[in-house]
Amino acid sequence: MEIKKIKETCLYVTDLERSRRFYNGKLGLPVIGEVKDRHIFFRAGESVLLCFLPEASKKGGTLPPHYGSGQLHLAFEVSRDDYDGWKRTVEEAGIAVEQEYDWGRGFLSFYFRDPDQHLLEVVMEGMWEKS
């Protein structure tokens, strides 16, 4: 048995509308679900980015409660051909690129922050592939 991939990941945010303006408005991720005053979900390729208000998700209910805080990290994978375009998109949206890193073997990534100071990364496809 083998796990195929992480299907969704979660960030805890302080303002759902601000997260919508950032992830949908600036990065272009489609909104695929939302519950007022609780969460908003975005499509990121084949994955899903879940943005929850922490106090709302901490209560639980239909699903088990969960909660988190602090500056979390996630990476978006893009094709090598799209890498420079994504960097331009981020910069043209007025988002500061905090750092670009050369991982060797021809792989680059760059880092930037969302409005809640989560560290986001855009990484070239293939960097973590099995050998």
PDB file of C-alpha atoms in Angstrom:
ATOM      1  CA  MET A   1       0.000   0.000   0.000  1.00  0.00           C
ATOM      2  CA  GLU A   2       1.134   3.525  -0.760  1.00  0.00           C
ATOM      3  CA  ILE A   3      -0.293   6.986  -0.141  1.00  0.00           C
ATOM      4  CA  LYS A   4      -0.596   8.735  -3.502  1.00  0.00           C
ATOM      5  CA  LYS A   5      -0.452  12.373  -2.369  1.00  0.00           C
ATOM      6  CA  ILE A   6      -1.668  14.955   0.095  1.00  0.00           C
ATOM      7  CA  LYS A   7      -5.055  15.924  -1.326  1.00  0.00           C
ATOM      8  CA  GLU A   8      -5.707  18.948   0.817  1.00  0.00           C
ATOM      9  CA  THR A   9      -3.870  21.143   3.232  1.00  0.00           C
ATOM     10  CA  CYS A  10      -5.151  23.660   5.723  1.00  0.00           C
ATOM     11  CA  LEU A  11      -4.181  27.141   6.810  1.00  0.00           C
ATOM     12  CA  TYR A  12      -5.755  29.000   9.690  1.00  0.00           C
ATOM     13  CA  VAL A  13      -6.544  32.604   8.769  1.00  0.00           C
ATOM     14  CA  THR A  14      -7.959  35.658  10.522  1.00  0.00           C
ATOM     15  CA  ASP A  15     -10.155  37.072   7.747  1.00  0.00           C
ATOM     16  CA  LEU A  16     -11.889  34.914   5.132  1.00  0.00           C
ATOM     17  CA  GLU A  17     -12.651  37.796   2.761  1.00  0.00           C
ATOM     18  CA  ARG A  18      -9.036  38.962   2.864  1.00  0.00           C
ATOM     19  CA  SER A  19      -7.943  35.381   2.121  1.00  0.00           C
ATOM     20  CA  ARG A  20     -10.377  35.304  -0.825  1.00  0.00           C
ATOM     21  CA  ARG A  21      -8.911  38.540  -2.218  1.00  0.00           C
ATOM     22  CA  PHE A  22      -5.410  37.107  -1.906  1.00  0.00           C
ATOM     23  CA  TYR A  23      -5.795  33.479  -3.053  1.00  0.00           C
ATOM     24  CA  ASN A  24      -8.557  34.031  -5.603  1.00  0.00           C
ATOM     25  CA  GLY A  25      -8.055  37.676  -6.556  1.00  0.00           C
ATOM     26  CA  LYS A  26      -4.254  37.809  -6.684  1.00  0.00           C
ATOM     27  CA  LEU A  27      -3.221  34.169  -7.263  1.00  0.00           C
ATOM     28  CA  GLY A  28      -6.287  33.119  -9.266  1.00  0.00           C
ATOM     29  CA  LEU A  29      -7.191  30.000  -7.265  1.00  0.00           C
ATOM     30  CA  PRO A  30     -10.864  29.168  -7.859  1.00  0.00           C
ATOM     31  CA  VAL A  31     -13.173  29.154  -4.829  1.00  0.00           C
ATOM     32  CA  ILE A  32     -14.780  25.712  -4.587  1.00  0.00           C
ATOM     33  CA  GLY A  33     -16.576  25.952  -1.246  1.00  0.00           C
ATOM     34  CA  GLU A  34     -17.267  28.213   1.672  1.00  0.00           C
ATOM     35  CA  VAL A  35     -19.263  28.522   4.848  1.00  0.00           C
ATOM     36  CA  LYS A  36     -19.701  32.065   6.146  1.00  0.00           C
ATOM     37  CA  ASP A  37     -17.724  32.752   9.310  1.00  0.00           C
ATOM     38  CA  ARG A  38     -16.046  29.307   9.164  1.00  0.00           C
ATOM     39  CA  HIS A  39     -14.026  28.500   6.031  1.00  0.00           C
ATOM     40  CA  ILE A  40     -13.256  29.043   2.363  1.00  0.00           C
ATOM     41  CA  PHE A  41     -11.784  26.358   0.090  1.00  0.00           C
ATOM     42  CA  PHE A  42      -9.695  26.910  -3.057  1.00  0.00           C
ATOM     43  CA  ARG A  43      -8.724  24.602  -5.916  1.00  0.00           C
ATOM     44  CA  ALA A  44      -4.933  24.417  -6.374  1.00  0.00           C
ATOM     45  CA  GLY A  45      -4.354  22.156  -9.365  1.00  0.00           C
ATOM     46  CA  GLU A  46      -5.342  18.659  -8.239  1.00  0.00           C
ATOM     47  CA  SER A  47      -5.200  19.690  -4.583  1.00  0.00           C
ATOM     48  CA  VAL A  48      -7.381  21.777  -2.304  1.00  0.00           C
ATOM     49  CA  LEU A  49      -6.309  24.599  -0.013  1.00  0.00           C
ATOM     50  CA  LEU A  50      -8.568  24.888   3.025  1.00  0.00           C
ATOM     51  CA  CYS A  51      -8.612  28.216   4.890  1.00  0.00           C
ATOM     52  CA  PHE A  52     -10.363  28.060   8.259  1.00  0.00           C
ATOM     53  CA  LEU A  53     -11.086  30.584  10.955  1.00  0.00           C
ATOM     54  CA  PRO A  54      -9.376  28.755  13.839  1.00  0.00           C
ATOM     55  CA  GLU A  55     -11.938  29.490  16.534  1.00  0.00           C
ATOM     56  CA  ALA A  56     -14.768  28.203  14.318  1.00  0.00           C
ATOM     57  CA  SER A  57     -13.001  24.972  13.350  1.00  0.00           C
ATOM     58  CA  LYS A  58     -11.911  24.418  16.950  1.00  0.00           C
ATOM     59  CA  LYS A  59     -15.565  23.887  17.938  1.00  0.00           C
ATOM     60  CA  GLY A  60     -16.036  20.778  15.818  1.00  0.00           C
ATOM     61  CA  GLY A  61     -19.540  19.524  15.151  1.00  0.00           C
ATOM     62  CA  THR A  62     -20.240  17.371  12.105  1.00  0.00           C
ATOM     63  CA  LEU A  63     -16.496  16.775  11.696  1.00  0.00           C
ATOM     64  CA  PRO A  64     -13.777  16.488  14.351  1.00  0.00           C
ATOM     65  CA  PRO A  65     -12.435  19.797  15.685  1.00  0.00           C
ATOM     66  CA  HIS A  66      -9.025  21.073  14.612  1.00  0.00           C
ATOM     67  CA  TYR A  67      -7.042  24.177  15.280  1.00  0.00           C
ATOM     68  CA  GLY A  68      -3.670  25.720  14.577  1.00  0.00           C
ATOM     69  CA  SER A  69      -1.752  28.930  14.838  1.00  0.00           C
ATOM     70  CA  GLY A  70       1.531  30.458  13.775  1.00  0.00           C
ATOM     71  CA  GLN A  71       3.203  31.024  10.452  1.00  0.00           C
ATOM     72  CA  LEU A  72       2.698  27.812   8.495  1.00  0.00           C
ATOM     73  CA  HIS A  73       4.312  26.800   5.195  1.00  0.00           C
ATOM     74  CA  LEU A  74       3.101  25.221   1.974  1.00  0.00           C
ATOM     75  CA  ALA A  75       4.450  24.991  -1.551  1.00  0.00           C
ATOM     76  CA  PHE A  76       2.675  25.192  -4.902  1.00  0.00           C
ATOM     77  CA  GLU A  77       4.235  23.104  -7.663  1.00  0.00           C
ATOM     78  CA  VAL A  78       4.340  24.580 -11.163  1.00  0.00           C
ATOM     79  CA  SER A  79       5.854  23.451 -14.458  1.00  0.00           C
ATOM     80  CA  ARG A  80       9.338  24.697 -15.313  1.00  0.00           C
ATOM     81  CA  ASP A  81       7.810  26.608 -18.226  1.00  0.00           C
ATOM     82  CA  ASP A  82       5.355  28.409 -15.905  1.00  0.00           C
ATOM     83  CA  TYR A  83       7.825  29.207 -13.107  1.00  0.00           C
ATOM     84  CA  ASP A  84       8.909  32.651 -14.371  1.00  0.00           C
ATOM     85  CA  GLY A  85       5.305  33.538 -15.200  1.00  0.00           C
ATOM     86  CA  TRP A  86       4.217  32.721 -11.653  1.00  0.00           C
ATOM     87  CA  LYS A  87       7.022  34.831 -10.234  1.00  0.00           C
ATOM     88  CA  ARG A  88       5.888  37.751 -12.410  1.00  0.00           C
ATOM     89  CA  THR A  89       2.247  37.205 -11.387  1.00  0.00           C
ATOM     90  CA  VAL A  90       3.171  37.373  -7.708  1.00  0.00           C
ATOM     91  CA  GLU A  91       5.334  40.464  -8.136  1.00  0.00           C
ATOM     92  CA  GLU A  92       2.799  42.256 -10.368  1.00  0.00           C
ATOM     93  CA  ALA A  93       0.119  41.596  -7.725  1.00  0.00           C
ATOM     94  CA  GLY A  94       2.220  43.669  -5.327  1.00  0.00           C
ATOM     95  CA  ILE A  95       3.362  40.677  -3.292  1.00  0.00           C
ATOM     96  CA  ALA A  96       6.993  40.803  -2.209  1.00  0.00           C
ATOM     97  CA  VAL A  97       9.166  37.818  -3.125  1.00  0.00           C
ATOM     98  CA  GLU A  98      11.034  37.170   0.107  1.00  0.00           C
ATOM     99  CA  GLN A  99      13.660  34.851  -1.333  1.00  0.00           C
ATOM    100  CA  GLU A 100      14.476  32.746  -4.373  1.00  0.00           C
ATOM    101  CA  TYR A 101      16.473  29.584  -3.821  1.00  0.00           C
ATOM    102  CA  ASP A 102      18.475  27.355  -6.158  1.00  0.00           C
ATOM    103  CA  TRP A 103      18.018  23.758  -4.983  1.00  0.00           C
ATOM    104  CA  GLY A 104      20.571  22.417  -7.473  1.00  0.00           C
ATOM    105  CA  ARG A 105      19.985  20.056 -10.394  1.00  0.00           C
ATOM    106  CA  GLY A 106      18.201  22.939 -12.167  1.00  0.00           C
ATOM    107  CA  PHE A 107      15.400  23.390  -9.611  1.00  0.00           C
ATOM    108  CA  LEU A 108      14.377  26.818  -8.316  1.00  0.00           C
ATOM    109  CA  SER A 109      11.732  28.013  -5.891  1.00  0.00           C
ATOM    110  CA  PHE A 110      10.655  31.360  -4.485  1.00  0.00           C
ATOM    111  CA  TYR A 111       9.006  32.350  -1.239  1.00  0.00           C
ATOM    112  CA  PHE A 112       6.384  34.960  -0.351  1.00  0.00           C
ATOM    113  CA  ARG A 113       3.818  35.589   2.400  1.00  0.00           C
ATOM    114  CA  ASP A 114       0.037  35.632   2.494  1.00  0.00           C
ATOM    115  CA  PRO A 115      -1.877  38.260   4.525  1.00  0.00           C
ATOM    116  CA  ASP A 116      -1.615  36.067   7.656  1.00  0.00           C
ATOM    117  CA  GLN A 117       2.164  35.750   7.186  1.00  0.00           C
ATOM    118  CA  HIS A 118       2.042  32.084   6.167  1.00  0.00           C
ATOM    119  CA  LEU A 119       5.138  31.294   4.117  1.00  0.00           C
ATOM    120  CA  LEU A 120       4.155  30.253   0.596  1.00  0.00           C
ATOM    121  CA  GLU A 121       6.519  28.782  -1.959  1.00  0.00           C
ATOM    122  CA  VAL A 122       6.348  28.177  -5.694  1.00  0.00           C
ATOM    123  CA  VAL A 123       8.568  25.264  -6.680  1.00  0.00           C
ATOM    124  CA  MET A 124       9.444  23.776 -10.056  1.00  0.00           C
ATOM    125  CA  GLU A 125       7.782  20.485 -10.889  1.00  0.00           C
ATOM    126  CA  GLY A 126       9.875  17.376 -10.359  1.00  0.00           C
ATOM    127  CA  MET A 127      11.990  18.564  -7.462  1.00  0.00           C
ATOM    128  CA  TRP A 128      10.771  15.967  -4.993  1.00  0.00           C
ATOM    129  CA  GLU A 129      10.042  13.142  -7.436  1.00  0.00           C
ATOM    130  CA  LYS A 130      11.112   9.612  -6.558  1.00  0.00           C
ATOM    131  CA  SER A 131      14.457   8.673  -8.058  1.00  0.00           C
TER     132      SER A 131
END
